[in-house]
mmCIF file of C-alpha atoms in Angstrom:
data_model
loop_
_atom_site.group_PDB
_atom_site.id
_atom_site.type_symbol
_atom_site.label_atom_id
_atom_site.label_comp_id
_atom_site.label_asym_id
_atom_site.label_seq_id
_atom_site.Cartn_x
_atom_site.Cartn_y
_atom_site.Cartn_z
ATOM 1 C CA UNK A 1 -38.509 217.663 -135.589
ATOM 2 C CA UNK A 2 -38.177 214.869 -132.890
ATOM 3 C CA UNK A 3 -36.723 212.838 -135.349
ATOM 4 C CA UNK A 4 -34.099 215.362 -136.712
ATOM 5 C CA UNK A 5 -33.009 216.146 -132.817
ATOM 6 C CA UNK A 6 -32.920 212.254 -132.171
ATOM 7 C CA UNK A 7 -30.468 211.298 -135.054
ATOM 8 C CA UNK A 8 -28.618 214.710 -133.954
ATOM 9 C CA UNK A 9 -27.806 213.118 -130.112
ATOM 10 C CA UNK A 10 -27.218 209.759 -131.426
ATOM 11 C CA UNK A 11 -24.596 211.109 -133.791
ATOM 12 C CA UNK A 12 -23.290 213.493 -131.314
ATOM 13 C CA UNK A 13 -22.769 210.629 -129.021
ATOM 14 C CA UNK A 14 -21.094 208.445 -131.780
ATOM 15 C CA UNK A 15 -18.594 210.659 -132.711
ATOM 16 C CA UNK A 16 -17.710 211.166 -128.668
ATOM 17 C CA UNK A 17 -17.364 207.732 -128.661
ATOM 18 C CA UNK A 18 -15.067 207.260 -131.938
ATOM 19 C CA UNK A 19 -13.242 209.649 -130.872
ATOM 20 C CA UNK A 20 -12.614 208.927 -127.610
ATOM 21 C CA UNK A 21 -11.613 205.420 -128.474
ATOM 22 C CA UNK A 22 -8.843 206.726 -131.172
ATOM 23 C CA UNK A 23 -5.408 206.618 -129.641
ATOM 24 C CA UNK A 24 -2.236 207.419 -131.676
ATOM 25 C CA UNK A 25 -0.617 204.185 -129.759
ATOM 26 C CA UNK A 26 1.330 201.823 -131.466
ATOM 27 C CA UNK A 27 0.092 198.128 -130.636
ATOM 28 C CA UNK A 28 1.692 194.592 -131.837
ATOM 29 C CA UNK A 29 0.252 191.708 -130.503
ATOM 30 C CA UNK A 30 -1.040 192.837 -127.493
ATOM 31 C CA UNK A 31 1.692 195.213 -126.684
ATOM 32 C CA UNK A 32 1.315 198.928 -127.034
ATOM 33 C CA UNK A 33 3.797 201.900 -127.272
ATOM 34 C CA UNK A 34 1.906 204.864 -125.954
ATOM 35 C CA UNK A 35 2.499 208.071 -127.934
ATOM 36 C CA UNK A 36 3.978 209.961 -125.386
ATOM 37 C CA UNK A 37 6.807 207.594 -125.503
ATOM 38 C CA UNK A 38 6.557 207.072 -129.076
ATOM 39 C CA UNK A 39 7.203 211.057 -129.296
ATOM 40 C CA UNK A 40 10.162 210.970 -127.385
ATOM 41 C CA UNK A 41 11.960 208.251 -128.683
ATOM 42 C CA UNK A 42 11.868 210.277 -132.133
ATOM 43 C CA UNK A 43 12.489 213.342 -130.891
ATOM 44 C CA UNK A 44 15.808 211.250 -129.192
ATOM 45 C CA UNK A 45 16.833 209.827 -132.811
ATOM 46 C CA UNK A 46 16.173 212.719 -134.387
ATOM 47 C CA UNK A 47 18.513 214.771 -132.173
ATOM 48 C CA UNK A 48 21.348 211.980 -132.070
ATOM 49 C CA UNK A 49 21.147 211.452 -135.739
ATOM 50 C CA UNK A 50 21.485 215.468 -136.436
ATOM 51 C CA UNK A 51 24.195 215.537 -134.482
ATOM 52 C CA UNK A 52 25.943 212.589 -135.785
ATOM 53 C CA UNK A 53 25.606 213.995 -139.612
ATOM 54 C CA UNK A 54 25.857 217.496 -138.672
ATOM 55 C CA UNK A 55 22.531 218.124 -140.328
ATOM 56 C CA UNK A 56 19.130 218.304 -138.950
ATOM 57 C CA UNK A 57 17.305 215.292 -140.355
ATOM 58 C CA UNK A 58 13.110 214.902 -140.183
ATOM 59 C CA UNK A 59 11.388 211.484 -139.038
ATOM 60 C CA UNK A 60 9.612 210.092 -142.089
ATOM 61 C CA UNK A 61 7.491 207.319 -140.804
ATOM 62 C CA UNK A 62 7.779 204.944 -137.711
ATOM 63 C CA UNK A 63 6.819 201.260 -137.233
ATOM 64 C CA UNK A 64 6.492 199.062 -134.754
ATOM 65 C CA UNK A 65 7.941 195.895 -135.497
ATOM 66 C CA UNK A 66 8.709 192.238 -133.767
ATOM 67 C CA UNK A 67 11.860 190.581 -134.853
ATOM 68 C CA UNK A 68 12.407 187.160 -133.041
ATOM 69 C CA UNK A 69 10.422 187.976 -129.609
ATOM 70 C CA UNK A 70 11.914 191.243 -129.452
ATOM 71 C CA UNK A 71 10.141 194.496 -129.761
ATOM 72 C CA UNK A 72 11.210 197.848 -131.942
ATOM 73 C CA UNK A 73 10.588 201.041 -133.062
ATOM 74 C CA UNK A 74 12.067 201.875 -136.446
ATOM 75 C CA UNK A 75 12.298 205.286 -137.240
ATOM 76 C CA UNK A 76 12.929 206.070 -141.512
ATOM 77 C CA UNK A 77 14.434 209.110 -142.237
ATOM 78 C CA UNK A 78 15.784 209.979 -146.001
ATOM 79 C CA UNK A 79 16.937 206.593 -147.036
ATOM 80 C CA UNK A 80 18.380 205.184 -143.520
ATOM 81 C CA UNK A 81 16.846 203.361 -140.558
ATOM 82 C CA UNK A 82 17.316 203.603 -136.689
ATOM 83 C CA UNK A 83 15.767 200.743 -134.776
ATOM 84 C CA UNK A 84 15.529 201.247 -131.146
ATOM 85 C CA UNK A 85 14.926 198.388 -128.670
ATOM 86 C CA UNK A 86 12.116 198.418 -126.741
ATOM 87 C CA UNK A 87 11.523 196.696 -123.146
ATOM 88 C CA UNK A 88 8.125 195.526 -122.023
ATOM 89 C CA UNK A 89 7.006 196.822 -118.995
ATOM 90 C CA UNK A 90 3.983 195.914 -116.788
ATOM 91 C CA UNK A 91 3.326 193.144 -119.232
ATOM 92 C CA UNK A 92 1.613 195.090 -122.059
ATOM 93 C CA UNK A 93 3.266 198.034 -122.150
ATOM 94 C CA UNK A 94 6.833 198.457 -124.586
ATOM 95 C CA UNK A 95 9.528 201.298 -123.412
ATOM 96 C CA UNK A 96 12.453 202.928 -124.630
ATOM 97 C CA UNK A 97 15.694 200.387 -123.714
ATOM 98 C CA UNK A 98 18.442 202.931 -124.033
ATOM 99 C CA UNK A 99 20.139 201.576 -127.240
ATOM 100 C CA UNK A 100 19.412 202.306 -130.921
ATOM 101 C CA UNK A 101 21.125 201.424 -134.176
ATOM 102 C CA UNK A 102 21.373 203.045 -137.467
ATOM 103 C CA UNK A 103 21.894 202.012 -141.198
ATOM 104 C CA UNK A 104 21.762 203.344 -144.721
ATOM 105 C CA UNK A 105 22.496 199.694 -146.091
ATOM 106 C CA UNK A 106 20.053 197.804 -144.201
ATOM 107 C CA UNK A 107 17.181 200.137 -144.552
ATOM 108 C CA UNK A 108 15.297 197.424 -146.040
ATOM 109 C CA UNK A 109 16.004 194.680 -144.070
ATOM 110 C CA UNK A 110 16.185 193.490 -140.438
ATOM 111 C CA UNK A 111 20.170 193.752 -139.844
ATOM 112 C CA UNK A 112 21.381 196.460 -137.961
ATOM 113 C CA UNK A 113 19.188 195.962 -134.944
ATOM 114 C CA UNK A 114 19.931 196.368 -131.211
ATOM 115 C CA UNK A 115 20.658 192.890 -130.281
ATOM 116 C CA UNK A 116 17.982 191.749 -127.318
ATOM 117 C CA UNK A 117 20.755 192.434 -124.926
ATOM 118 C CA UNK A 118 21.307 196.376 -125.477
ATOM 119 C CA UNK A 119 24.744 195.920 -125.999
ATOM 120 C CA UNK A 120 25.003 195.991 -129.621
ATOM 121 C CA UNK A 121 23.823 195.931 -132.881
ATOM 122 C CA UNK A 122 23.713 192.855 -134.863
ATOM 123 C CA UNK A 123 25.718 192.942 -138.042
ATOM 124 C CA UNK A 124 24.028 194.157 -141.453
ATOM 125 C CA UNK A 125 24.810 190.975 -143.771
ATOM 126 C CA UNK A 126 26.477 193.014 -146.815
ATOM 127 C CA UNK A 127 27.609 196.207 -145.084
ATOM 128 C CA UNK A 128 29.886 197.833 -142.108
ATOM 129 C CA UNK A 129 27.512 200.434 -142.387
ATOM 130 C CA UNK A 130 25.671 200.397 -138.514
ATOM 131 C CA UNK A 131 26.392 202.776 -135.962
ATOM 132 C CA UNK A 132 25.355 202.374 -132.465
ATOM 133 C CA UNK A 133 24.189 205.060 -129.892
ATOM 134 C CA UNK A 134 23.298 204.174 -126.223
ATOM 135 C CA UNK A 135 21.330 206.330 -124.038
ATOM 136 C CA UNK A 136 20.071 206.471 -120.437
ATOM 137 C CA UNK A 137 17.058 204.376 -120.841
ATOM 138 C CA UNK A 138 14.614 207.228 -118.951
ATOM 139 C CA UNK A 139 12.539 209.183 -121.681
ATOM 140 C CA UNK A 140 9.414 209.792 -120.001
ATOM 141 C CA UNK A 141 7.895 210.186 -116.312
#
């Protein structure tokens, strides 16, 4: 009986401490996007890309990505991409930086990104096909 409550407590305990150690963070390299930002930078895209097609649209997937020292979040929806720049902040931690671009044409690649600047998006190799939408750069408190 000992026994069974032992293994009981210890198991107890492990799943507190598997559990408490989950996070739904995204982390690259050292860097993390906490969720609560995560959340509202797709609940941002989602809303701007509606409104740009006139349709309401529904985040597929996200991904944290690195292109050339520079942090992202892309966001897949149907068959197009919006990559949003992130900033890091108090050296580990990556936050919204007020610009994102979208694509249908380079939904599989790496152009139509916000360039590292926030001013624009850099050019999808084979396509016109990249709209830009700039934001106040405050999500979250």
């Amino acid at each position: 009986m000992k026994k069974n409550q032992l293994t009981l407590v210890l198991l107890c305990i492990l799943t507190m401490f598997i559990t408490s150690c989950s996070s739904d963070d995204l982390t690259i390299e050292e860097m993390t996007l906490s969720k609560s930002e995560q959340d509202a930078i797709v609940k941002l895209v989602k809303t701007n890309v509606s409104i740009t097609k006139n349709a309401q649209i529904t985040i597929d997937s996200v991904k944290l990505k690195k292109i050339e020292d520079t942090y992202y979040l892309s966001s897949y929806h149907g068959d197009e991409i919006t990559t949003t720049l992130l900033k890091v902040e108090n050296e580990t931690q990556l936050k919204y930086a007020g610009i994102s671009c979208t694509s249908k044409s380079c939904a599989t690649s790496d152009g139509c990104v916000p360039h590292k600047d926030g001013k624009k998006c850099t050019k999808c190799p084979w396509s016109a096909d990249c709209t830009k939408t700039v934001t106040s750069d405050q999500l979250t408190e």
